Amino acid sequence: MKILVTGGIGYIGSHTVVELQNKGFEVIIIDNLSNSKIEILDSIEKITKIKPAFEKLDLCKKEKLDEFFKKHKNIDGIIHFAAYKAVGESVENPLKYYQNNLVSLMNILENMKKYKIKNFVFSSSCTVYGQPEKLPVTEKSEIQKANSPYGNTKQISEEIISDFVHSNEELKSIALRYFNPIGAHKSALIGELPIGVPNNLIPFLTQTAIGIRKELKVFGNDYDTTDGSAIRDYIHVVDLAKAHIVALKRMFENKNEKNFEYFNIGTGKGNSVLEVLEAFEEVTKVKVNYKIVERREGDIEKIFADTSFANKVLKWKTKLSLKDALLHSWNWEKNILNLF
Ligand code: UD1
């Protein structure tokens, strides 16, 4: 089976390529390297002993993409990661997000139809739920108005895919709504590689622990949670990567009940920022300098997944713990300087 992975050099993409190759899939990656480094290809090869095929390509360039599909025949499925993902930047520059995330998606879908590629996995986000009224959040929870253009691109993308496969009965798609992916491969050869100052908690935390940043700012301690800091569902990126493979298999085996399905991909457990910090210090024995500051604009108080639908239907469940993820993130942080 040959799988096209867009954004396959990125954080979640690279871990998914490793899992695909470990399971015997042939992989071809498209990535424009706008938020990733080409050296990751060598790391993937070191882990799996296979260098995946790679084309540097911008999915918004329609003609180039068409040439790609003419050259690479017999693709059985697509996993589409390639997208911009910085919430704050999307508020400052919304058109950049709508342009890139939506045009690239539509170009890929168009080619899917043209080249008769039947199976499509989409990288979605729990951001589509906003702050849910009831927790844990299930797939039946209401989709709320997105609180950033980035979040809106995820909602609109799901709608585009749903309409598209509805009008092309032979095509199928599964959207995976990720909660908060963290961690890295246990080899410490691939992981999250933020360019510039990280927005997300874990890379900021590990960069503080290693001395690149002076202190971690904990955004708010006055939320309605046990310790006042916000709660998220942190999932190990390798567990998340594996969910893509079961989603593909479900479509290959024609087990899907509708031609567009979506699943929550999380651990089912919420942890506060301060709990994460404490677990990190415990598992790494490194003290982290931190300060409580104001809440971050746009943040929600708490969210964690009800994963029973994915557990039952996809027969998928997380295996790695928060502590595994934090240790792996730390090992990765310590190895980054050796790699680049
Ligand atoms: C955000 C997006 C999510 C997106 C993800 C990846 C929303 C609501 N969420 O998740 O859709 O997929 O980014 O880019 O749009 N924190 C600190 N200090 C820091 C950084 C973060 O205290 O320096 C806290 C945050 O306030 C939050 C938690 O850590 O409570 C996690 O933050 P982060 O890693 O940025 O992820 P989300 O905001 O949950």
PDB file of C-alpha atoms in Angstrom, residues 139-244:
ATOM      1  CA  GLU A 139     -18.050  13.592  19.021  1.00  0.00           C
ATOM      2  CA  LYS A 140     -21.718  14.482  19.541  1.00  0.00           C
ATOM      3  CA  SER A 141     -20.823  17.722  21.307  1.00  0.00           C
ATOM      4  CA  GLU A 142     -21.750  20.827  19.466  1.00  0.00           C
ATOM      5  CA  ILE A 143     -19.265  22.494  17.165  1.00  0.00           C
ATOM      6  CA  GLN A 144     -18.855  26.038  18.432  1.00  0.00           C
ATOM      7  CA  LYS A 145     -17.877  29.197  16.682  1.00  0.00           C
ATOM      8  CA  ALA A 146     -14.121  28.996  16.251  1.00  0.00           C
ATOM      9  CA  ASN A 147     -12.133  31.388  18.402  1.00  0.00           C
ATOM     10  CA  SER A 148      -9.344  31.868  15.879  1.00  0.00           C
ATOM     11  CA  PRO A 149      -8.952  31.834  12.093  1.00  0.00           C
ATOM     12  CA  TYR A 150      -6.756  28.754  12.573  1.00  0.00           C
ATOM     13  CA  GLY A 151      -9.605  26.968  14.370  1.00  0.00           C
ATOM     14  CA  ASN A 152     -12.004  28.144  11.725  1.00  0.00           C
ATOM     15  CA  THR A 153      -9.860  26.594   8.971  1.00  0.00           C
ATOM     16  CA  LYS A 154     -10.204  23.242  10.749  1.00  0.00           C
ATOM     17  CA  GLN A 155     -13.996  23.588  10.952  1.00  0.00           C
ATOM     18  CA  ILE A 156     -14.330  24.719   7.348  1.00  0.00           C
ATOM     19  CA  SER A 157     -11.954  21.978   6.185  1.00  0.00           C
ATOM     20  CA  GLU A 158     -14.121  19.313   7.819  1.00  0.00           C
ATOM     21  CA  GLU A 159     -17.170  20.784   6.064  1.00  0.00           C
ATOM     22  CA  ILE A 160     -15.399  20.881   2.711  1.00  0.00           C
ATOM     23  CA  ILE A 161     -14.330  17.244   3.066  1.00  0.00           C
ATOM     24  CA  SER A 162     -17.771  16.165   4.191  1.00  0.00           C
ATOM     25  CA  ASP A 163     -19.491  17.863   1.234  1.00  0.00           C
ATOM     26  CA  PHE A 164     -16.855  16.576  -1.155  1.00  0.00           C
ATOM     27  CA  VAL A 165     -17.074  12.898  -0.214  1.00  0.00           C
ATOM     28  CA  HIS A 166     -20.848  13.204  -0.072  1.00  0.00           C
ATOM     29  CA  SER A 167     -20.852  14.186  -3.730  1.00  0.00           C
ATOM     30  CA  ASN A 168     -18.359  11.425  -4.645  1.00  0.00           C
ATOM     31  CA  GLU A 169     -19.716   8.255  -3.114  1.00  0.00           C
ATOM     32  CA  GLU A 170     -16.632   6.196  -3.963  1.00  0.00           C
ATOM     33  CA  LEU A 171     -14.400   8.434  -1.798  1.00  0.00           C
ATOM     34  CA  LYS A 172     -13.993   8.109   1.956  1.00  0.00           C
ATOM     35  CA  SER A 173     -12.537  10.257   4.685  1.00  0.00           C
ATOM     36  CA  ILE A 174     -11.840  10.190   8.395  1.00  0.00           C
ATOM     37  CA  ALA A 175     -11.030  13.348  10.347  1.00  0.00           C
ATOM     38  CA  LEU A 176      -9.054  12.881  13.552  1.00  0.00           C
ATOM     39  CA  ARG A 177      -9.690  15.559  16.124  1.00  0.00           C
ATOM     40  CA  TYR A 178      -6.456  15.731  18.071  1.00  0.00           C
ATOM     41  CA  PHE A 179      -6.291  16.929  21.628  1.00  0.00           C
ATOM     42  CA  ASN A 180      -2.817  18.185  22.724  1.00  0.00           C
ATOM     43  CA  PRO A 181      -0.033  16.174  21.075  1.00  0.00           C
ATOM     44  CA  ILE A 182       3.218  16.138  23.042  1.00  0.00           C
ATOM     45  CA  GLY A 183       6.282  13.905  23.396  1.00  0.00           C
ATOM     46  CA  ALA A 184       8.682  12.611  20.809  1.00  0.00           C
ATOM     47  CA  HIS A 185       9.952   9.344  19.381  1.00  0.00           C
ATOM     48  CA  LYS A 186      11.835   7.340  22.020  1.00  0.00           C
ATOM     49  CA  SER A 187      14.985   7.418  19.851  1.00  0.00           C
ATOM     50  CA  ALA A 188      15.070  11.231  20.322  1.00  0.00           C
ATOM     51  CA  LEU A 189      15.696  11.516  16.575  1.00  0.00           C
ATOM     52  CA  ILE A 190      12.403  13.225  15.744  1.00  0.00           C
ATOM     53  CA  GLY A 191      10.195  15.513  17.795  1.00  0.00           C
ATOM     54  CA  GLU A 192       8.578  18.916  17.880  1.00  0.00           C
ATOM     55  CA  LEU A 193      10.815  21.532  16.283  1.00  0.00           C
ATOM     56  CA  PRO A 194       9.400  25.006  16.812  1.00  0.00           C
ATOM     57  CA  ILE A 195      10.866  27.780  14.713  1.00  0.00           C
ATOM     58  CA  GLY A 196      11.427  30.841  16.910  1.00  0.00           C
ATOM     59  CA  VAL A 197       9.770  31.234  20.296  1.00  0.00           C
ATOM     60  CA  PRO A 198       7.442  28.285  20.929  1.00  0.00           C
ATOM     61  CA  ASN A 199       3.747  28.971  21.462  1.00  0.00           C
ATOM     62  CA  ASN A 200       2.923  25.587  22.895  1.00  0.00           C
ATOM     63  CA  LEU A 201       3.490  24.497  26.459  1.00  0.00           C
ATOM     64  CA  ILE A 202       5.881  21.565  26.122  1.00  0.00           C
ATOM     65  CA  PRO A 203       8.507  23.026  23.784  1.00  0.00           C
ATOM     66  CA  PHE A 204       8.508  26.181  25.924  1.00  0.00           C
ATOM     67  CA  LEU A 205       8.915  24.062  29.041  1.00  0.00           C
ATOM     68  CA  THR A 206      11.786  21.954  27.655  1.00  0.00           C
ATOM     69  CA  GLN A 207      13.537  25.042  26.255  1.00  0.00           C
ATOM     70  CA  THR A 208      13.293  26.635  29.705  1.00  0.00           C
ATOM     71  CA  ALA A 209      14.613  23.495  31.373  1.00  0.00           C
ATOM     72  CA  ILE A 210      17.621  23.408  29.041  1.00  0.00           C
ATOM     73  CA  GLY A 211      18.315  27.121  29.499  1.00  0.00           C
ATOM     74  CA  ILE A 212      17.232  28.596  26.160  1.00  0.00           C
ATOM     75  CA  ARG A 213      14.375  30.489  27.869  1.00  0.00           C
ATOM     76  CA  LYS A 214      14.624  32.223  31.223  1.00  0.00           C
ATOM     77  CA  GLU A 215      11.305  31.156  32.655  1.00  0.00           C
ATOM     78  CA  LEU A 216       8.093  29.433  31.705  1.00  0.00           C
ATOM     79  CA  LYS A 217       5.029  31.603  32.013  1.00  0.00           C
ATOM     80  CA  VAL A 218       2.049  29.705  33.357  1.00  0.00           C
ATOM     81  CA  PHE A 219      -0.945  31.431  31.837  1.00  0.00           C
ATOM     82  CA  GLY A 220      -3.417  31.882  34.688  1.00  0.00           C
ATOM     83  CA  ASN A 221      -4.014  30.270  38.085  1.00  0.00           C
ATOM     84  CA  ASP A 222      -7.550  31.494  38.601  1.00  0.00           C
ATOM     85  CA  TYR A 223      -9.423  29.009  36.441  1.00  0.00           C
ATOM     86  CA  ASP A 224     -12.118  26.854  37.961  1.00  0.00           C
ATOM     87  CA  THR A 225      -9.842  23.795  38.237  1.00  0.00           C
ATOM     88  CA  THR A 226      -8.234  22.006  41.187  1.00  0.00           C
ATOM     89  CA  ASP A 227      -5.069  24.112  41.173  1.00  0.00           C
ATOM     90  CA  GLY A 228      -6.367  27.052  39.148  1.00  0.00           C
ATOM     91  CA  SER A 229      -4.307  26.359  35.998  1.00  0.00           C
ATOM     92  CA  ALA A 230      -5.956  25.302  32.720  1.00  0.00           C
ATOM     93  CA  ILE A 231      -6.604  21.675  31.855  1.00  0.00           C
ATOM     94  CA  ARG A 232      -5.831  19.862  28.593  1.00  0.00           C
ATOM     95  CA  ASP A 233      -5.712  16.283  27.360  1.00  0.00           C
ATOM     96  CA  TYR A 234      -2.042  15.651  26.515  1.00  0.00           C
ATOM     97  CA  ILE A 235      -1.520  12.731  24.156  1.00  0.00           C
ATOM     98  CA  HIS A 236       1.806  11.125  23.223  1.00  0.00           C
ATOM     99  CA  VAL A 237       2.532  11.852  19.569  1.00  0.00           C
ATOM    100  CA  VAL A 238       3.383   8.188  18.877  1.00  0.00           C
ATOM    101  CA  ASP A 239      -0.043   7.056  20.124  1.00  0.00           C
ATOM    102  CA  LEU A 240      -1.552   9.771  17.962  1.00  0.00           C
ATOM    103  CA  ALA A 241       0.497   8.682  14.932  1.00  0.00           C
ATOM    104  CA  LYS A 242      -0.831   5.135  15.325  1.00  0.00           C
ATOM    105  CA  ALA A 243      -4.421   6.388  15.178  1.00  0.00           C
ATOM    106  CA  HIS A 244      -3.803   7.442  11.569  1.00  0.00           C
TER     107      HIS A 244
END
